[in-house]
């Protein structure tokens, strides 16, 4: 994935002319969402997709600053993203940013990324942040590049969806962004990492434990057992779906998750449910279970 520094002269699009931000939400902090809406409204339309599955729409108070889409039930981030993107494009958006409910891009990144994707003289169908938070996502030989970008902060031309399809709803949550990027790369439309500004984003809960060898403090990312189920299941599904195209990064990604699980089992909370969720996720991936975790599996994990 190539990297740009965003210094090339580009004309930013007029506010509201081509751009929309799509934010899928699941029981969000309305205060955090309002902050994101107010910032992104400066650049164009904001579409909030309520995927909470609750009878009461908690986002009603944001109707003055955003277009609200309410999913009939909790359908997963893939379905929520697709519903939001469809609404945005239907309202005239030619460029869409997807954003998590707990993320906030700075204005410099948004302006540069949207200008690059919207510029008819360039061929950048997808731009992603090279920085998640104020530090670099990855540095390789002095060249700042993203590894596998997360969907939060992706700026996508509407034409890219026509070329590679929408987000995979069958995964429900997790790895949906990876699947989308694999399809982009297969179509010769690899995302470009932009080193201008950054996107603030929370990547799980960071835990720590003391190593028995050397006494060092090791950090790991803790996920709820349910989230860990989807992580393991969908890592397997990606390998099944994309085969050789994703073999090496897929195996490496699965190995990282096993290490994270081992750290959780050594010193984290909910050890037994976490192990049960990972094993069930692996099995359901191998047997091609899709969509929301089956209720009987959820009950077994919680025991």
PDB file of C-alpha atoms in Angstrom:
ATOM      1  CA  UNK A   1       0.000   0.000   0.000  1.00  0.00           C
ATOM      2  CA  UNK A   2       1.530   3.293  -1.034  1.00  0.00           C
ATOM      3  CA  UNK A   3       1.705   6.348   1.196  1.00  0.00           C
ATOM      4  CA  UNK A   4       1.129  10.034   0.471  1.00  0.00           C
ATOM      5  CA  UNK A   5       2.083  13.011   2.570  1.00  0.00           C
ATOM      6  CA  UNK A   6      -0.901  15.074   1.444  1.00  0.00           C
ATOM      7  CA  UNK A   7       1.234  18.044   0.394  1.00  0.00           C
ATOM      8  CA  UNK A   8       0.383  17.887  -3.316  1.00  0.00           C
ATOM      9  CA  UNK A   9      -1.896  20.785  -4.331  1.00  0.00           C
ATOM     10  CA  UNK A  10      -5.515  19.675  -4.433  1.00  0.00           C
ATOM     11  CA  UNK A  11      -8.729  21.643  -4.410  1.00  0.00           C
ATOM     12  CA  UNK A  12     -10.968  20.597  -1.516  1.00  0.00           C
ATOM     13  CA  UNK A  13     -14.586  19.897  -2.453  1.00  0.00           C
ATOM     14  CA  UNK A  14     -17.223  22.412  -1.504  1.00  0.00           C
ATOM     15  CA  UNK A  15     -18.954  21.517   1.789  1.00  0.00           C
ATOM     16  CA  UNK A  16     -21.960  19.307   1.174  1.00  0.00           C
ATOM     17  CA  UNK A  17     -21.300  18.891  -2.556  1.00  0.00           C
ATOM     18  CA  UNK A  18     -19.982  15.328  -2.810  1.00  0.00           C
ATOM     19  CA  UNK A  19     -19.105  14.035   0.633  1.00  0.00           C
ATOM     20  CA  UNK A  20     -20.905  12.116   3.377  1.00  0.00           C
ATOM     21  CA  UNK A  21     -19.792  10.505   6.635  1.00  0.00           C
ATOM     22  CA  UNK A  22     -21.448   7.216   7.621  1.00  0.00           C
ATOM     23  CA  UNK A  23     -21.308   6.259  11.310  1.00  0.00           C
ATOM     24  CA  UNK A  24     -22.811   2.908  12.391  1.00  0.00           C
ATOM     25  CA  UNK A  25     -23.872   3.026  16.048  1.00  0.00           C
ATOM     26  CA  UNK A  26     -24.635   0.464  18.738  1.00  0.00           C
ATOM     27  CA  UNK A  27     -25.902   2.010  21.980  1.00  0.00           C
ATOM     28  CA  UNK A  28     -23.483   4.920  21.608  1.00  0.00           C
ATOM     29  CA  UNK A  29     -22.582   7.876  23.769  1.00  0.00           C
ATOM     30  CA  UNK A  30     -24.786  10.595  22.291  1.00  0.00           C
ATOM     31  CA  UNK A  31     -22.367  13.275  23.526  1.00  0.00           C
ATOM     32  CA  UNK A  32     -19.442  11.669  21.650  1.00  0.00           C
ATOM     33  CA  UNK A  33     -21.567  11.257  18.544  1.00  0.00           C
ATOM     34  CA  UNK A  34     -22.669  14.867  18.635  1.00  0.00           C
ATOM     35  CA  UNK A  35     -19.034  15.970  18.719  1.00  0.00           C
ATOM     36  CA  UNK A  36     -18.263  13.833  15.661  1.00  0.00           C
ATOM     37  CA  UNK A  37     -21.377  15.046  13.845  1.00  0.00           C
ATOM     38  CA  UNK A  38     -20.568  18.699  14.403  1.00  0.00           C
ATOM     39  CA  UNK A  39     -17.045  18.236  13.039  1.00  0.00           C
ATOM     40  CA  UNK A  40     -18.039  16.135  10.038  1.00  0.00           C
ATOM     41  CA  UNK A  41     -21.011  18.365   9.172  1.00  0.00           C
ATOM     42  CA  UNK A  42     -18.477  21.028   8.164  1.00  0.00           C
ATOM     43  CA  UNK A  43     -17.526  18.794   5.223  1.00  0.00           C
ATOM     44  CA  UNK A  44     -20.905  17.470   4.131  1.00  0.00           C
ATOM     45  CA  UNK A  45     -23.754  15.136   5.017  1.00  0.00           C
ATOM     46  CA  UNK A  46     -23.608  12.937   8.133  1.00  0.00           C
ATOM     47  CA  UNK A  47     -25.535   9.646   8.197  1.00  0.00           C
ATOM     48  CA  UNK A  48     -25.981   7.913  11.560  1.00  0.00           C
ATOM     49  CA  UNK A  49     -27.106   4.287  11.459  1.00  0.00           C
ATOM     50  CA  UNK A  50     -28.682   3.096  14.709  1.00  0.00           C
ATOM     51  CA  UNK A  51     -28.013  -0.650  14.921  1.00  0.00           C
ATOM     52  CA  UNK A  52     -28.893  -0.929  18.609  1.00  0.00           C
ATOM     53  CA  UNK A  53     -32.057  -2.900  17.983  1.00  0.00           C
ATOM     54  CA  UNK A  54     -33.848  -0.970  20.743  1.00  0.00           C
ATOM     55  CA  UNK A  55     -37.441   0.190  20.548  1.00  0.00           C
ATOM     56  CA  UNK A  56     -36.445   3.727  21.543  1.00  0.00           C
ATOM     57  CA  UNK A  57     -34.269   5.613  19.053  1.00  0.00           C
ATOM     58  CA  UNK A  58     -31.612   7.293  21.188  1.00  0.00           C
ATOM     59  CA  UNK A  59     -30.357   9.286  18.199  1.00  0.00           C
ATOM     60  CA  UNK A  60     -33.520  11.352  17.721  1.00  0.00           C
ATOM     61  CA  UNK A  61     -31.847  14.320  19.406  1.00  0.00           C
ATOM     62  CA  UNK A  62     -29.232  14.395  16.619  1.00  0.00           C
ATOM     63  CA  UNK A  63     -31.765  14.654  13.814  1.00  0.00           C
ATOM     64  CA  UNK A  64     -30.916  18.318  13.260  1.00  0.00           C
ATOM     65  CA  UNK A  65     -27.264  17.570  12.446  1.00  0.00           C
ATOM     66  CA  UNK A  66     -27.484  14.150  10.784  1.00  0.00           C
ATOM     67  CA  UNK A  67     -29.584  11.886   8.629  1.00  0.00           C
ATOM     68  CA  UNK A  68     -30.798   9.033  10.866  1.00  0.00           C
ATOM     69  CA  UNK A  69     -31.203   5.453   9.626  1.00  0.00           C
ATOM     70  CA  UNK A  70     -32.703   2.980  12.107  1.00  0.00           C
ATOM     71  CA  UNK A  71     -32.069  -0.722  11.529  1.00  0.00           C
ATOM     72  CA  UNK A  72     -35.087  -2.924  12.332  1.00  0.00           C
ATOM     73  CA  UNK A  73     -32.930  -5.105  14.599  1.00  0.00           C
ATOM     74  CA  UNK A  74     -29.283  -5.461  15.586  1.00  0.00           C
ATOM     75  CA  UNK A  75     -27.894  -6.571  12.222  1.00  0.00           C
ATOM     76  CA  UNK A  76     -24.131  -6.098  12.610  1.00  0.00           C
ATOM     77  CA  UNK A  77     -21.711  -3.464  11.411  1.00  0.00           C
ATOM     78  CA  UNK A  78     -21.589  -4.753   7.827  1.00  0.00           C
ATOM     79  CA  UNK A  79     -25.333  -4.345   7.354  1.00  0.00           C
ATOM     80  CA  UNK A  80     -25.294  -0.991   9.151  1.00  0.00           C
ATOM     81  CA  UNK A  81     -22.470   0.305   6.957  1.00  0.00           C
ATOM     82  CA  UNK A  82     -24.239  -0.834   3.808  1.00  0.00           C
ATOM     83  CA  UNK A  83     -27.488   0.821   4.874  1.00  0.00           C
ATOM     84  CA  UNK A  84     -25.687   4.074   5.638  1.00  0.00           C
ATOM     85  CA  UNK A  85     -23.628   4.063   2.443  1.00  0.00           C
ATOM     86  CA  UNK A  86     -26.748   3.324   0.398  1.00  0.00           C
ATOM     87  CA  UNK A  87     -28.579   6.261   2.003  1.00  0.00           C
ATOM     88  CA  UNK A  88     -25.599   8.580   1.482  1.00  0.00           C
ATOM     89  CA  UNK A  89     -25.159   7.675  -2.187  1.00  0.00           C
ATOM     90  CA  UNK A  90     -28.912   7.921  -2.683  1.00  0.00           C
ATOM     91  CA  UNK A  91     -28.723  11.493  -1.404  1.00  0.00           C
ATOM     92  CA  UNK A  92     -26.009  12.357  -3.909  1.00  0.00           C
ATOM     93  CA  UNK A  93     -22.728  11.563  -2.166  1.00  0.00           C
ATOM     94  CA  UNK A  94     -19.884  10.656  -4.500  1.00  0.00           C
ATOM     95  CA  UNK A  95     -17.361  10.154  -1.688  1.00  0.00           C
ATOM     96  CA  UNK A  96     -18.090   8.453   1.646  1.00  0.00           C
ATOM     97  CA  UNK A  97     -16.103   8.230   4.869  1.00  0.00           C
ATOM     98  CA  UNK A  98     -16.928   5.339   7.200  1.00  0.00           C
ATOM     99  CA  UNK A  99     -16.336   6.085  10.860  1.00  0.00           C
ATOM    100  CA  UNK A 100     -16.734   4.158  14.116  1.00  0.00           C
ATOM    101  CA  UNK A 101     -18.890   5.704  16.824  1.00  0.00           C
ATOM    102  CA  UNK A 102     -15.868   6.173  19.099  1.00  0.00           C
ATOM    103  CA  UNK A 103     -13.584   7.645  16.428  1.00  0.00           C
ATOM    104  CA  UNK A 104     -12.883  11.261  15.563  1.00  0.00           C
ATOM    105  CA  UNK A 105     -10.740  12.350  12.598  1.00  0.00           C
ATOM    106  CA  UNK A 106      -8.964  15.657  12.652  1.00  0.00           C
ATOM    107  CA  UNK A 107      -9.941  18.204  10.018  1.00  0.00           C
ATOM    108  CA  UNK A 108      -6.588  18.048   8.214  1.00  0.00           C
ATOM    109  CA  UNK A 109      -7.015  14.356   7.404  1.00  0.00           C
ATOM    110  CA  UNK A 110     -10.616  14.726   6.257  1.00  0.00           C
ATOM    111  CA  UNK A 111      -9.886  17.670   3.965  1.00  0.00           C
ATOM    112  CA  UNK A 112      -6.842  16.031   2.353  1.00  0.00           C
ATOM    113  CA  UNK A 113      -8.404  12.568   1.977  1.00  0.00           C
ATOM    114  CA  UNK A 114     -11.681  13.788   0.509  1.00  0.00           C
ATOM    115  CA  UNK A 115      -9.863  16.094  -1.897  1.00  0.00           C
ATOM    116  CA  UNK A 116      -7.698  13.216  -3.165  1.00  0.00           C
ATOM    117  CA  UNK A 117     -10.592  10.815  -3.698  1.00  0.00           C
ATOM    118  CA  UNK A 118     -12.863  13.473  -5.230  1.00  0.00           C
ATOM    119  CA  UNK A 119     -10.207  14.874  -7.596  1.00  0.00           C
ATOM    120  CA  UNK A 120     -11.125  13.674 -11.130  1.00  0.00           C
ATOM    121  CA  UNK A 121      -7.501  14.095 -12.190  1.00  0.00           C
ATOM    122  CA  UNK A 122      -6.333  11.405  -9.773  1.00  0.00           C
ATOM    123  CA  UNK A 123      -7.202   7.744  -9.444  1.00  0.00           C
ATOM    124  CA  UNK A 124      -7.427   7.143  -5.704  1.00  0.00           C
ATOM    125  CA  UNK A 125     -10.702   5.282  -5.079  1.00  0.00           C
ATOM    126  CA  UNK A 126      -9.907   4.601  -1.403  1.00  0.00           C
ATOM    127  CA  UNK A 127      -7.757   6.597   1.028  1.00  0.00           C
ATOM    128  CA  UNK A 128      -7.066   5.492   4.609  1.00  0.00           C
ATOM    129  CA  UNK A 129      -5.273   7.177   7.517  1.00  0.00           C
ATOM    130  CA  UNK A 130      -1.621   6.270   7.943  1.00  0.00           C
ATOM    131  CA  UNK A 131      -2.021   7.286  11.579  1.00  0.00           C
ATOM    132  CA  UNK A 132      -4.533   5.867  14.027  1.00  0.00           C
ATOM    133  CA  UNK A 133      -3.994   8.249  16.915  1.00  0.00           C
ATOM    134  CA  UNK A 134      -1.080  10.689  16.957  1.00  0.00           C
ATOM    135  CA  UNK A 135       1.553   7.985  16.319  1.00  0.00           C
ATOM    136  CA  UNK A 136       2.274   6.117  13.061  1.00  0.00           C
ATOM    137  CA  UNK A 137       0.354   2.952  12.305  1.00  0.00           C
ATOM    138  CA  UNK A 138       3.470   1.363  10.813  1.00  0.00           C
ATOM    139  CA  UNK A 139       6.921   2.446   9.722  1.00  0.00           C
ATOM    140  CA  UNK A 140       8.816   0.306   7.216  1.00  0.00           C
ATOM    141  CA  UNK A 141      12.312   1.420   6.217  1.00  0.00           C
ATOM    142  CA  UNK A 142      11.474   5.042   6.896  1.00  0.00           C
ATOM    143  CA  UNK A 143       8.381   4.890   4.674  1.00  0.00           C
ATOM    144  CA  UNK A 144       5.166   5.524   6.571  1.00  0.00           C
ATOM    145  CA  UNK A 145       2.542   2.998   5.522  1.00  0.00           C
ATOM    146  CA  UNK A 146      -0.587   1.428   6.925  1.00  0.00           C
ATOM    147  CA  UNK A 147      -0.708  -2.342   7.353  1.00  0.00           C
ATOM    148  CA  UNK A 148      -4.278  -3.623   7.100  1.00  0.00           C
ATOM    149  CA  UNK A 149      -6.400  -0.489   7.534  1.00  0.00           C
ATOM    150  CA  UNK A 150      -9.465  -0.466   9.736  1.00  0.00           C
ATOM    151  CA  UNK A 151     -12.698   0.826   8.234  1.00  0.00           C
ATOM    152  CA  UNK A 152     -12.870   3.770  10.622  1.00  0.00           C
ATOM    153  CA  UNK A 153     -11.500   6.687   8.639  1.00  0.00           C
ATOM    154  CA  UNK A 154     -11.711   5.022   5.211  1.00  0.00           C
ATOM    155  CA  UNK A 155     -12.615   7.542   2.520  1.00  0.00           C
ATOM    156  CA  UNK A 156     -14.194   5.672  -0.385  1.00  0.00           C
ATOM    157  CA  UNK A 157     -15.363   6.757  -3.830  1.00  0.00           C
ATOM    158  CA  UNK A 158     -18.902   5.602  -4.590  1.00  0.00           C
ATOM    159  CA  UNK A 159     -17.520   3.984  -7.742  1.00  0.00           C
ATOM    160  CA  UNK A 160     -15.399   1.619  -5.610  1.00  0.00           C
ATOM    161  CA  UNK A 161     -18.528  -0.056  -4.256  1.00  0.00           C
ATOM    162  CA  UNK A 162     -19.719  -0.584  -7.822  1.00  0.00           C
ATOM    163  CA  UNK A 163     -16.390  -2.237  -8.646  1.00  0.00           C
ATOM    164  CA  UNK A 164     -15.873  -4.565  -5.664  1.00  0.00           C
ATOM    165  CA  UNK A 165     -19.271  -4.760  -3.975  1.00  0.00           C
ATOM    166  CA  UNK A 166     -20.525  -3.738  -0.555  1.00  0.00           C
ATOM    167  CA  UNK A 167     -19.317  -4.766   2.908  1.00  0.00           C
ATOM    168  CA  UNK A 168     -19.820  -8.457   3.766  1.00  0.00           C
ATOM    169  CA  UNK A 169     -22.822  -8.605   6.095  1.00  0.00           C
ATOM    170  CA  UNK A 170     -22.382 -12.325   6.812  1.00  0.00           C
ATOM    171  CA  UNK A 171     -19.440 -11.607   9.136  1.00  0.00           C
ATOM    172  CA  UNK A 172     -21.693  -9.494  11.386  1.00  0.00           C
ATOM    173  CA  UNK A 173     -18.785  -7.711  13.115  1.00  0.00           C
ATOM    174  CA  UNK A 174     -14.983  -7.887  12.870  1.00  0.00           C
ATOM    175  CA  UNK A 175     -12.772  -8.438   9.790  1.00  0.00           C
ATOM    176  CA  UNK A 176     -15.309  -6.721   7.534  1.00  0.00           C
ATOM    177  CA  UNK A 177     -12.741  -4.042   6.722  1.00  0.00           C
ATOM    178  CA  UNK A 178     -10.057  -6.648   5.977  1.00  0.00           C
ATOM    179  CA  UNK A 179     -12.384  -8.489   3.592  1.00  0.00           C
ATOM    180  CA  UNK A 180     -13.188  -5.232   1.795  1.00  0.00           C
ATOM    181  CA  UNK A 181      -9.492  -4.361   1.413  1.00  0.00           C
ATOM    182  CA  UNK A 182      -8.670  -7.839   0.058  1.00  0.00           C
ATOM    183  CA  UNK A 183     -11.314  -7.363  -2.626  1.00  0.00           C
ATOM    184  CA  UNK A 184     -10.001  -3.893  -3.434  1.00  0.00           C
ATOM    185  CA  UNK A 185      -6.471  -5.228  -3.848  1.00  0.00           C
ATOM    186  CA  UNK A 186      -7.676  -8.104  -6.024  1.00  0.00           C
ATOM    187  CA  UNK A 187      -9.332  -5.521  -8.291  1.00  0.00           C
ATOM    188  CA  UNK A 188      -6.133  -3.475  -8.491  1.00  0.00           C
ATOM    189  CA  UNK A 189      -7.639  -0.722  -6.318  1.00  0.00           C
ATOM    190  CA  UNK A 190      -5.427  -0.944  -3.235  1.00  0.00           C
ATOM    191  CA  UNK A 191      -6.075   1.779  -0.631  1.00  0.00           C
ATOM    192  CA  UNK A 192      -3.611   4.648  -0.374  1.00  0.00           C
ATOM    193  CA  UNK A 193      -2.376   5.574   3.113  1.00  0.00           C
ATOM    194  CA  UNK A 194      -2.389   9.326   3.735  1.00  0.00           C
ATOM    195  CA  UNK A 195       0.096  10.771   6.204  1.00  0.00           C
ATOM    196  CA  UNK A 196      -1.787  13.980   6.914  1.00  0.00           C
ATOM    197  CA  UNK A 197      -3.551  14.345  10.243  1.00  0.00           C
ATOM    198  CA  UNK A 198      -4.876  11.306  12.040  1.00  0.00           C
ATOM    199  CA  UNK A 199      -7.993   9.516  13.279  1.00  0.00           C
ATOM    200  CA  UNK A 200      -8.429   8.968  17.017  1.00  0.00           C
ATOM    201  CA  UNK A 201      -9.784   5.500  17.707  1.00  0.00           C
ATOM    202  CA  UNK A 202     -10.031   3.053  20.616  1.00  0.00           C
ATOM    203  CA  UNK A 203      -8.825  -0.444  19.756  1.00  0.00           C
ATOM    204  CA  UNK A 204     -10.222  -2.520  22.600  1.00  0.00           C
ATOM    205  CA  UNK A 205      -9.109  -2.436  26.233  1.00  0.00           C
ATOM    206  CA  UNK A 206      -5.389  -2.677  26.910  1.00  0.00           C
ATOM    207  CA  UNK A 207      -4.419  -5.080  29.697  1.00  0.00           C
ATOM    208  CA  UNK A 208      -1.010  -5.807  31.165  1.00  0.00           C
ATOM    209  CA  UNK A 209       0.712  -8.672  32.960  1.00  0.00           C
ATOM    210  CA  UNK A 210       4.192  -9.321  34.315  1.00  0.00           C
ATOM    211  CA  UNK A 211       6.244 -11.849  32.386  1.00  0.00           C
ATOM    212  CA  UNK A 212       7.686 -14.710  34.476  1.00  0.00           C
ATOM    213  CA  UNK A 213      10.823 -14.424  32.314  1.00  0.00           C
ATOM    214  CA  UNK A 214      12.742 -11.235  32.994  1.00  0.00           C
ATOM    215  CA  UNK A 215       9.924  -9.632  34.946  1.00  0.00           C
ATOM    216  CA  UNK A 216       8.908  -7.393  32.051  1.00  0.00           C
ATOM    217  CA  UNK A 217       5.412  -5.933  31.860  1.00  0.00           C
ATOM    218  CA  UNK A 218       3.627  -7.156  28.727  1.00  0.00           C
ATOM    219  CA  UNK A 219       0.603  -5.442  27.227  1.00  0.00           C
ATOM    220  CA  UNK A 220      -2.235  -7.086  25.319  1.00  0.00           C
ATOM    221  CA  UNK A 221      -5.609  -6.073  23.929  1.00  0.00           C
ATOM    222  CA  UNK A 222      -8.554  -7.459  25.851  1.00  0.00           C
ATOM    223  CA  UNK A 223     -11.857  -8.177  24.100  1.00  0.00           C
ATOM    224  CA  UNK A 224     -15.138  -9.412  25.499  1.00  0.00           C
ATOM    225  CA  UNK A 225     -15.757 -13.148  24.969  1.00  0.00           C
ATOM    226  CA  UNK A 226     -18.453 -12.401  22.380  1.00  0.00           C
ATOM    227  CA  UNK A 227     -16.126 -10.159  20.396  1.00  0.00           C
ATOM    228  CA  UNK A 228     -13.401 -12.788  20.621  1.00  0.00           C
ATOM    229  CA  UNK A 229     -15.821 -15.321  19.121  1.00  0.00           C
ATOM    230  CA  UNK A 230     -16.280 -13.143  16.034  1.00  0.00           C
ATOM    231  CA  UNK A 231     -12.545 -12.448  15.787  1.00  0.00           C
ATOM    232  CA  UNK A 232     -11.627 -16.142  15.644  1.00  0.00           C
ATOM    233  CA  UNK A 233     -14.588 -17.183  13.493  1.00  0.00           C
ATOM    234  CA  UNK A 234     -14.040 -14.485  10.907  1.00  0.00           C
ATOM    235  CA  UNK A 235     -10.270 -14.986  10.712  1.00  0.00           C
ATOM    236  CA  UNK A 236     -11.059 -18.533   9.574  1.00  0.00           C
ATOM    237  CA  UNK A 237     -13.777 -17.290   7.214  1.00  0.00           C
ATOM    238  CA  UNK A 238     -11.313 -14.899   5.550  1.00  0.00           C
ATOM    239  CA  UNK A 239      -8.911 -17.767   4.869  1.00  0.00           C
ATOM    240  CA  UNK A 240     -11.743 -19.851   3.422  1.00  0.00           C
ATOM    241  CA  UNK A 241     -13.064 -17.015   1.298  1.00  0.00           C
ATOM    242  CA  UNK A 242      -9.830 -15.624  -0.123  1.00  0.00           C
ATOM    243  CA  UNK A 243      -7.450 -18.588  -0.055  1.00  0.00           C
ATOM    244  CA  UNK A 244      -3.939 -17.928  -1.342  1.00  0.00           C
ATOM    245  CA  UNK A 245      -4.520 -14.174  -1.642  1.00  0.00           C
ATOM    246  CA  UNK A 246      -4.754 -13.943   2.138  1.00  0.00           C
ATOM    247  CA  UNK A 247      -2.844 -17.034   3.278  1.00  0.00           C
ATOM    248  CA  UNK A 248       0.273 -15.478   4.833  1.00  0.00           C
ATOM    249  CA  UNK A 249      -1.335 -12.419   6.468  1.00  0.00           C
ATOM    250  CA  UNK A 250      -4.292 -14.588   7.486  1.00  0.00           C
ATOM    251  CA  UNK A 251      -2.151 -17.151   9.301  1.00  0.00           C
ATOM    252  CA  UNK A 252      -0.093 -14.356  10.889  1.00  0.00           C
ATOM    253  CA  UNK A 253      -3.260 -12.589  12.037  1.00  0.00           C
ATOM    254  CA  UNK A 254      -4.645 -15.766  13.558  1.00  0.00           C
ATOM    255  CA  UNK A 255      -1.340 -16.346  15.360  1.00  0.00           C
ATOM    256  CA  UNK A 256      -1.522 -12.826  16.835  1.00  0.00           C
ATOM    257  CA  UNK A 257      -5.000 -13.531  18.144  1.00  0.00           C
ATOM    258  CA  UNK A 258      -3.825 -16.789  19.729  1.00  0.00           C
ATOM    259  CA  UNK A 259      -1.029 -14.878  21.500  1.00  0.00           C
ATOM    260  CA  UNK A 260      -3.525 -12.262  22.684  1.00  0.00           C
ATOM    261  CA  UNK A 261      -5.800 -15.027  23.972  1.00  0.00           C
ATOM    262  CA  UNK A 262      -2.898 -16.670  25.830  1.00  0.00           C
ATOM    263  CA  UNK A 263      -2.092 -13.351  27.512  1.00  0.00           C
ATOM    264  CA  UNK A 264      -5.730 -12.977  28.517  1.00  0.00           C
ATOM    265  CA  UNK A 265      -5.785 -16.510  29.917  1.00  0.00           C
ATOM    266  CA  UNK A 266      -2.606 -15.795  31.876  1.00  0.00           C
ATOM    267  CA  UNK A 267      -3.780 -12.633  33.578  1.00  0.00           C
ATOM    268  CA  UNK A 268      -6.985 -11.218  32.168  1.00  0.00           C
ATOM    269  CA  UNK A 269     -10.632 -11.309  33.238  1.00  0.00           C
ATOM    270  CA  UNK A 270     -13.256 -13.809  32.020  1.00  0.00           C
ATOM    271  CA  UNK A 271     -10.657 -16.447  31.198  1.00  0.00           C
ATOM    272  CA  UNK A 272     -12.929 -19.450  30.792  1.00  0.00           C
ATOM    273  CA  UNK A 273     -15.554 -17.623  28.660  1.00  0.00           C
ATOM    274  CA  UNK A 274     -12.745 -16.162  26.526  1.00  0.00           C
ATOM    275  CA  UNK A 275     -11.268 -19.602  25.829  1.00  0.00           C
ATOM    276  CA  UNK A 276     -14.707 -21.062  25.152  1.00  0.00           C
ATOM    277  CA  UNK A 277     -15.511 -18.199  22.764  1.00  0.00           C
ATOM    278  CA  UNK A 278     -12.272 -18.651  20.825  1.00  0.00           C
ATOM    279  CA  UNK A 279     -12.745 -22.419  20.451  1.00  0.00           C
ATOM    280  CA  UNK A 280     -16.382 -22.003  19.419  1.00  0.00           C
ATOM    281  CA  UNK A 281     -15.402 -19.259  16.977  1.00  0.00           C
ATOM    282  CA  UNK A 282     -12.769 -21.461  15.352  1.00  0.00           C
ATOM    283  CA  UNK A 283     -15.219 -24.339  15.016  1.00  0.00           C
ATOM    284  CA  UNK A 284     -17.999 -22.150  13.639  1.00  0.00           C
ATOM    285  CA  UNK A 285     -15.553 -20.672  11.157  1.00  0.00           C
ATOM    286  CA  UNK A 286     -14.540 -24.131   9.966  1.00  0.00           C
ATOM    287  CA  UNK A 287     -18.201 -25.144   9.652  1.00  0.00           C
ATOM    288  CA  UNK A 288     -19.057 -21.862   7.869  1.00  0.00           C
ATOM    289  CA  UNK A 289     -21.476 -20.430  10.411  1.00  0.00           C
ATOM    290  CA  UNK A 290     -22.379 -16.867   9.415  1.00  0.00           C
ATOM    291  CA  UNK A 291     -24.239 -13.873  10.805  1.00  0.00           C
ATOM    292  CA  UNK A 292     -24.965 -13.226  14.452  1.00  0.00           C
ATOM    293  CA  UNK A 293     -23.620 -15.739  16.958  1.00  0.00           C
ATOM    294  CA  UNK A 294     -26.309 -18.410  17.502  1.00  0.00           C
ATOM    295  CA  UNK A 295     -28.104 -18.002  20.829  1.00  0.00           C
ATOM    296  CA  UNK A 296     -27.192 -21.507  21.982  1.00  0.00           C
ATOM    297  CA  UNK A 297     -23.517 -20.786  21.367  1.00  0.00           C
ATOM    298  CA  UNK A 298     -23.765 -17.509  23.250  1.00  0.00           C
ATOM    299  CA  UNK A 299     -25.355 -19.302  26.196  1.00  0.00           C
ATOM    300  CA  UNK A 300     -22.607 -21.953  26.175  1.00  0.00           C
ATOM    301  CA  UNK A 301     -19.874 -19.288  26.183  1.00  0.00           C
ATOM    302  CA  UNK A 302     -21.434 -17.488  29.147  1.00  0.00           C
ATOM    303  CA  UNK A 303     -21.534 -20.615  31.327  1.00  0.00           C
TER     304      UNK A 303
END
